[in-house]
XYZ file of N, CA, C and O in Angstrom:
380
model
N 115.215 141.698 75.840
C 114.838 143.090 76.071
C 113.343 143.315 75.821
O 112.692 144.039 76.549
N 112.816 142.682 74.769
C 111.395 142.850 74.436
C 110.511 142.356 75.574
O 109.486 142.969 75.875
N 110.910 141.260 76.219
C 110.117 140.726 77.330
C 110.120 141.686 78.507
O 109.097 141.875 79.162
N 111.242 142.308 78.782
C 111.298 143.287 79.891
C 110.434 144.504 79.602
O 109.731 144.993 80.479
N 110.482 144.975 78.371
C 109.645 146.115 77.982
C 108.175 145.750 78.100
O 107.362 146.538 78.585
N 107.826 144.531 77.662
C 106.441 144.068 77.751
C 105.999 143.989 79.203
O 104.902 144.434 79.555
N 106.838 143.427 80.067
C 106.489 143.309 81.485
C 106.283 144.680 82.106
O 105.350 144.888 82.894
N 107.113 145.634 81.751
C 106.975 146.997 82.290
C 105.669 147.628 81.824
O 104.992 148.313 82.598
N 105.276 147.373 80.569
C 104.028 147.964 80.071
C 102.821 147.367 80.779
O 101.828 148.052 81.010
N 102.899 146.095 81.165
C 101.787 145.453 81.867
C 101.608 146.035 83.265
O 100.490 146.153 83.753
N 102.698 146.405 83.901
C 102.625 146.981 85.245
C 101.922 148.334 85.272
O 101.390 148.737 86.292
N 101.886 149.007 84.128
C 101.270 150.335 84.076
C 99.763 150.287 83.820
O 99.106 151.327 83.805
N 99.205 149.103 83.624
C 97.780 148.975 83.302
C 96.905 149.279 84.514
O 97.215 148.873 85.635
N 95.812 149.977 84.266
C 94.889 150.373 85.336
C 93.650 149.493 85.444
O 92.913 149.586 86.410
N 93.382 148.667 84.420
C 92.187 147.823 84.445
C 92.368 146.639 83.501
O 93.368 146.552 82.786
N 91.397 145.731 83.516
C 91.477 144.520 82.692
C 91.514 144.819 81.197
O 92.181 144.120 80.434
N 90.817 145.853 80.772
C 90.797 146.210 79.353
C 92.182 146.631 78.888
O 92.680 146.155 77.867
N 92.830 147.512 79.640
C 94.180 147.939 79.297
C 95.150 146.767 79.314
O 95.991 146.630 78.427
N 95.023 145.911 80.313
C 95.890 144.744 80.422
C 95.724 143.840 79.201
O 96.711 143.411 78.593
N 94.490 143.581 78.806
C 94.221 142.731 77.643
C 94.801 143.334 76.372
O 95.382 142.626 75.540
N 94.649 144.636 76.206
C 95.186 145.310 75.027
C 96.709 145.232 74.991
O 97.309 144.962 73.940
N 97.345 145.430 76.130
C 98.806 145.347 76.193
C 99.291 143.931 75.921
O 100.283 143.733 75.216
N 98.614 142.934 76.489
C 99.013 141.539 76.259
C 98.912 141.215 74.766
O 99.842 140.631 74.187
N 97.808 141.597 74.133
C 97.641 141.323 72.699
C 98.750 141.991 71.892
O 99.361 141.366 71.016
N 99.045 143.238 72.197
C 100.077 143.968 71.461
C 101.463 143.346 71.685
O 102.224 143.136 70.740
N 101.776 143.037 72.936
C 103.101 142.502 73.244
C 103.322 141.130 72.602
O 104.386 140.868 72.041
N 102.333 140.253 72.657
C 102.455 138.931 72.032
C 102.587 139.092 70.515
O 103.419 138.441 69.872
N 101.796 139.978 69.940
C 101.852 140.270 68.504
C 103.254 140.739 68.114
O 103.850 140.254 67.151
N 103.798 141.660 68.881
C 105.098 142.265 68.580
C 106.254 141.277 68.801
O 107.145 141.159 67.967
N 106.224 140.550 69.905
C 107.333 139.658 70.244
C 107.385 138.437 69.341
O 108.449 138.040 68.861
N 106.235 137.820 69.072
C 106.212 136.569 68.328
C 105.937 136.730 66.834
O 106.136 135.801 66.058
N 105.423 137.891 66.431
C 105.206 138.144 65.017
C 104.027 137.428 64.390
O 103.989 137.217 63.179
N 103.037 137.063 65.202
C 101.843 136.422 64.662
C 101.057 137.413 63.809
O 101.143 138.621 63.993
N 100.263 136.892 62.860
C 99.404 137.748 62.041
C 98.231 138.302 62.835
O 97.729 139.374 62.541
N 97.776 137.529 63.849
C 96.647 137.967 64.662
C 96.805 137.418 66.074
O 97.198 136.276 66.265
N 96.477 138.257 67.039
C 96.448 137.832 68.445
C 95.100 138.264 69.019
O 94.702 139.423 68.882
N 94.386 137.308 69.615
C 93.100 137.585 70.246
C 93.206 137.310 71.740
O 93.821 136.331 72.149
N 92.570 138.147 72.534
C 92.384 137.871 73.958
C 90.892 137.661 74.144
O 90.080 138.547 73.865
N 90.549 136.436 74.558
C 89.150 136.051 74.716
C 88.777 136.021 76.194
O 89.613 135.745 77.041
N 87.508 136.250 76.449
C 86.991 136.121 77.809
C 85.809 135.155 77.775
O 84.904 135.306 76.957
N 85.850 134.156 78.675
C 84.720 133.251 78.832
C 83.838 133.785 79.944
O 84.317 134.099 81.029
N 82.549 133.869 79.665
C 81.592 134.364 80.645
C 80.989 133.203 81.424
O 81.148 132.039 81.056
N 80.287 133.524 82.490
C 79.710 132.483 83.355
C 78.733 131.571 82.620
O 78.580 130.413 82.974
N 78.070 132.088 81.583
C 77.129 131.265 80.819
C 77.819 130.475 79.700
O 77.174 129.896 78.847
N 79.154 130.477 79.720
C 80.006 129.759 78.771
C 80.048 130.369 77.375
O 80.622 129.777 76.461
N 79.441 131.529 77.185
C 79.657 132.261 75.943
C 81.034 132.907 76.050
O 81.656 132.923 77.118
N 81.524 133.439 74.937
C 82.834 134.085 74.967
C 82.826 135.286 74.040
O 81.971 135.398 73.164
N 83.779 136.180 74.271
C 83.924 137.309 73.365
C 85.365 137.789 73.345
O 86.149 137.510 74.255
N 85.720 138.504 72.274
C 87.072 139.015 72.093
C 87.166 140.372 72.788
O 86.459 141.310 72.424
N 88.038 140.460 73.785
C 88.195 141.704 74.540
C 89.360 142.544 74.025
O 89.430 143.746 74.296
N 90.291 141.917 73.264
C 91.408 142.656 72.677
C 91.894 141.915 71.445
O 91.817 140.686 71.374
N 92.382 142.683 70.475
C 92.872 142.092 69.236
C 93.973 142.961 68.655
O 93.903 144.188 68.691
N 94.982 142.299 68.116
C 96.012 142.960 67.309
C 96.165 142.098 66.069
O 96.226 140.880 66.152
N 96.237 142.738 64.892
C 96.351 141.986 63.652
C 97.207 142.750 62.655
O 97.273 143.986 62.695
N 97.853 142.004 61.788
C 98.677 142.626 60.753
C 97.766 143.197 59.668
O 96.577 142.883 59.608
N 98.348 143.975 58.788
C 97.563 144.615 57.734
C 97.013 143.608 56.728
O 96.030 143.890 56.061
N 97.621 142.435 56.629
C 97.121 141.433 55.680
C 95.861 140.740 56.185
O 95.136 140.125 55.411
N 95.578 140.835 57.470
C 94.375 140.229 58.057
C 93.263 141.267 58.008
O 93.310 142.280 58.693
N 92.277 141.011 57.188
C 91.222 142.007 56.952
C 90.082 141.944 57.973
O 89.568 142.965 58.391
N 89.655 140.749 58.358
C 88.507 140.600 59.247
C 88.888 140.909 60.691
O 89.856 140.370 61.212
N 88.111 141.766 61.333
C 88.332 142.076 62.739
C 87.366 141.268 63.600
O 86.208 141.084 63.240
N 87.868 140.763 64.723
C 87.040 139.988 65.647
C 86.772 140.725 66.950
O 86.026 140.231 67.794
N 87.363 141.884 67.141
C 87.193 142.624 68.390
C 85.712 142.824 68.707
O 84.926 143.226 67.843
N 85.330 142.494 69.940
C 83.961 142.594 70.451
C 82.999 141.557 69.878
O 81.808 141.605 70.183
N 83.481 140.627 69.052
C 82.604 139.543 68.587
C 82.280 138.615 69.738
O 83.116 138.347 70.585
N 81.051 138.132 69.738
C 80.584 137.187 70.761
C 80.311 135.842 70.115
O 79.853 135.787 68.976
N 80.579 134.761 70.851
C 80.297 133.420 70.384
C 79.427 132.705 71.398
O 79.649 132.829 72.615
N 78.454 131.924 70.929
C 77.609 131.162 71.851
C 78.414 130.032 72.496
O 79.464 129.620 71.982
N 77.920 129.537 73.594
C 78.591 128.451 74.315
C 78.783 127.233 73.421
O 79.791 126.529 73.536
N 77.863 127.003 72.512
C 77.943 125.824 71.642
C 79.131 125.875 70.676
O 79.524 124.847 70.133
N 79.726 127.044 70.462
C 80.877 127.157 69.563
C 82.174 126.656 70.184
O 83.140 126.402 69.466
N 82.215 126.546 71.499
C 83.416 126.060 72.181
C 83.033 124.858 73.036
O 82.378 125.023 74.061
N 83.412 123.655 72.602
C 83.083 122.471 73.400
C 83.626 122.599 74.817
O 84.656 123.242 75.044
N 82.947 121.985 75.773
C 83.354 122.114 77.181
C 84.777 121.617 77.401
O 85.518 122.197 78.203
N 85.208 120.581 76.674
C 86.583 120.085 76.830
C 87.599 121.131 76.360
O 88.631 121.339 76.988
N 87.297 121.824 75.260
C 88.192 122.874 74.767
C 88.202 124.057 75.718
O 89.256 124.643 75.991
N 87.036 124.423 76.245
C 86.947 125.530 77.194
C 87.783 125.225 78.440
O 88.541 126.069 78.921
N 87.672 124.002 78.954
C 88.447 123.611 80.135
C 89.946 123.672 79.842
O 90.734 124.142 80.668
N 90.346 123.232 78.647
C 91.762 123.284 78.261
C 92.250 124.726 78.183
O 93.333 125.055 78.667
N 91.437 125.613 77.591
C 91.821 127.027 77.493
C 91.934 127.667 78.874
O 92.827 128.476 79.110
N 91.033 127.319 79.764
C 91.064 127.898 81.114
C 92.298 127.425 81.888
O 92.870 128.176 82.665
N 92.705 126.193 81.647
C 93.870 125.647 82.338
C 95.167 126.139 81.706
O 96.081 126.595 82.394
N 95.246 126.082 80.382
C 96.475 126.425 79.671
C 96.620 127.929 79.464
O 97.726 128.447 79.366
N 95.522 128.624 79.338
C 95.467 130.078 79.182
C 95.938 130.600 77.818
O 95.944 131.795 77.592
N 96.359 129.716 76.914
C 96.740 130.179 75.585
C 96.627 129.023 74.593
O 96.652 127.863 74.964
N 96.510 129.386 73.341
C 96.564 128.396 72.269
C 97.086 129.098 71.022
O 96.978 130.319 70.891
N 97.654 128.321 70.118
C 98.257 128.889 68.907
C 97.752 128.124 67.697
O 97.762 126.896 67.687
N 97.302 128.873 66.710
C 96.991 128.307 65.403
C 98.090 128.821 64.486
O 98.179 130.026 64.220
N 98.963 127.930 64.052
C 100.129 128.345 63.290
C 99.724 128.928 61.935
O 100.160 129.991 61.551
N 98.852 128.234 61.207
C 98.388 128.719 59.909
C 96.946 128.285 59.736
O 96.678 127.114 59.468
N 96.047 129.213 59.878
C 94.616 128.896 59.816
C 94.209 128.390 58.434
O 93.202 127.703 58.309
N 94.979 128.699 57.389
C 94.641 128.272 56.033
C 95.322 126.967 55.643
O 95.052 126.418 54.587
N 96.194 126.444 56.505
C 96.896 125.201 56.247
C 95.928 124.029 56.414
O 95.226 123.942 57.416
N 95.840 123.109 55.439
C 94.921 121.977 55.586
C 95.322 121.107 56.775
O 96.499 120.985 57.080
N 94.330 120.492 57.432
C 94.638 119.665 58.622
C 95.485 118.448 58.281
O 95.584 117.997 57.215
């Protein structure tokens, strides 16, 4: 049922910003992650956060943060563009 509700909310979006916000909210709600970011890669290979949803325990906000191209290796950027998603299960968990 949650997936159907999410799909219906996406159909009502009028622009990329609304779509990004809905995707972040729906993924946050359905999967229960502490934080969901929607990133956009620009032509110069920099990136920025276009939408964010986070739980109350996550204090730092990343919305509208920009990162230089050097922060995302070209191999990782290519993987993100192909796969379109990635998950960090526990950012504080040692590797």
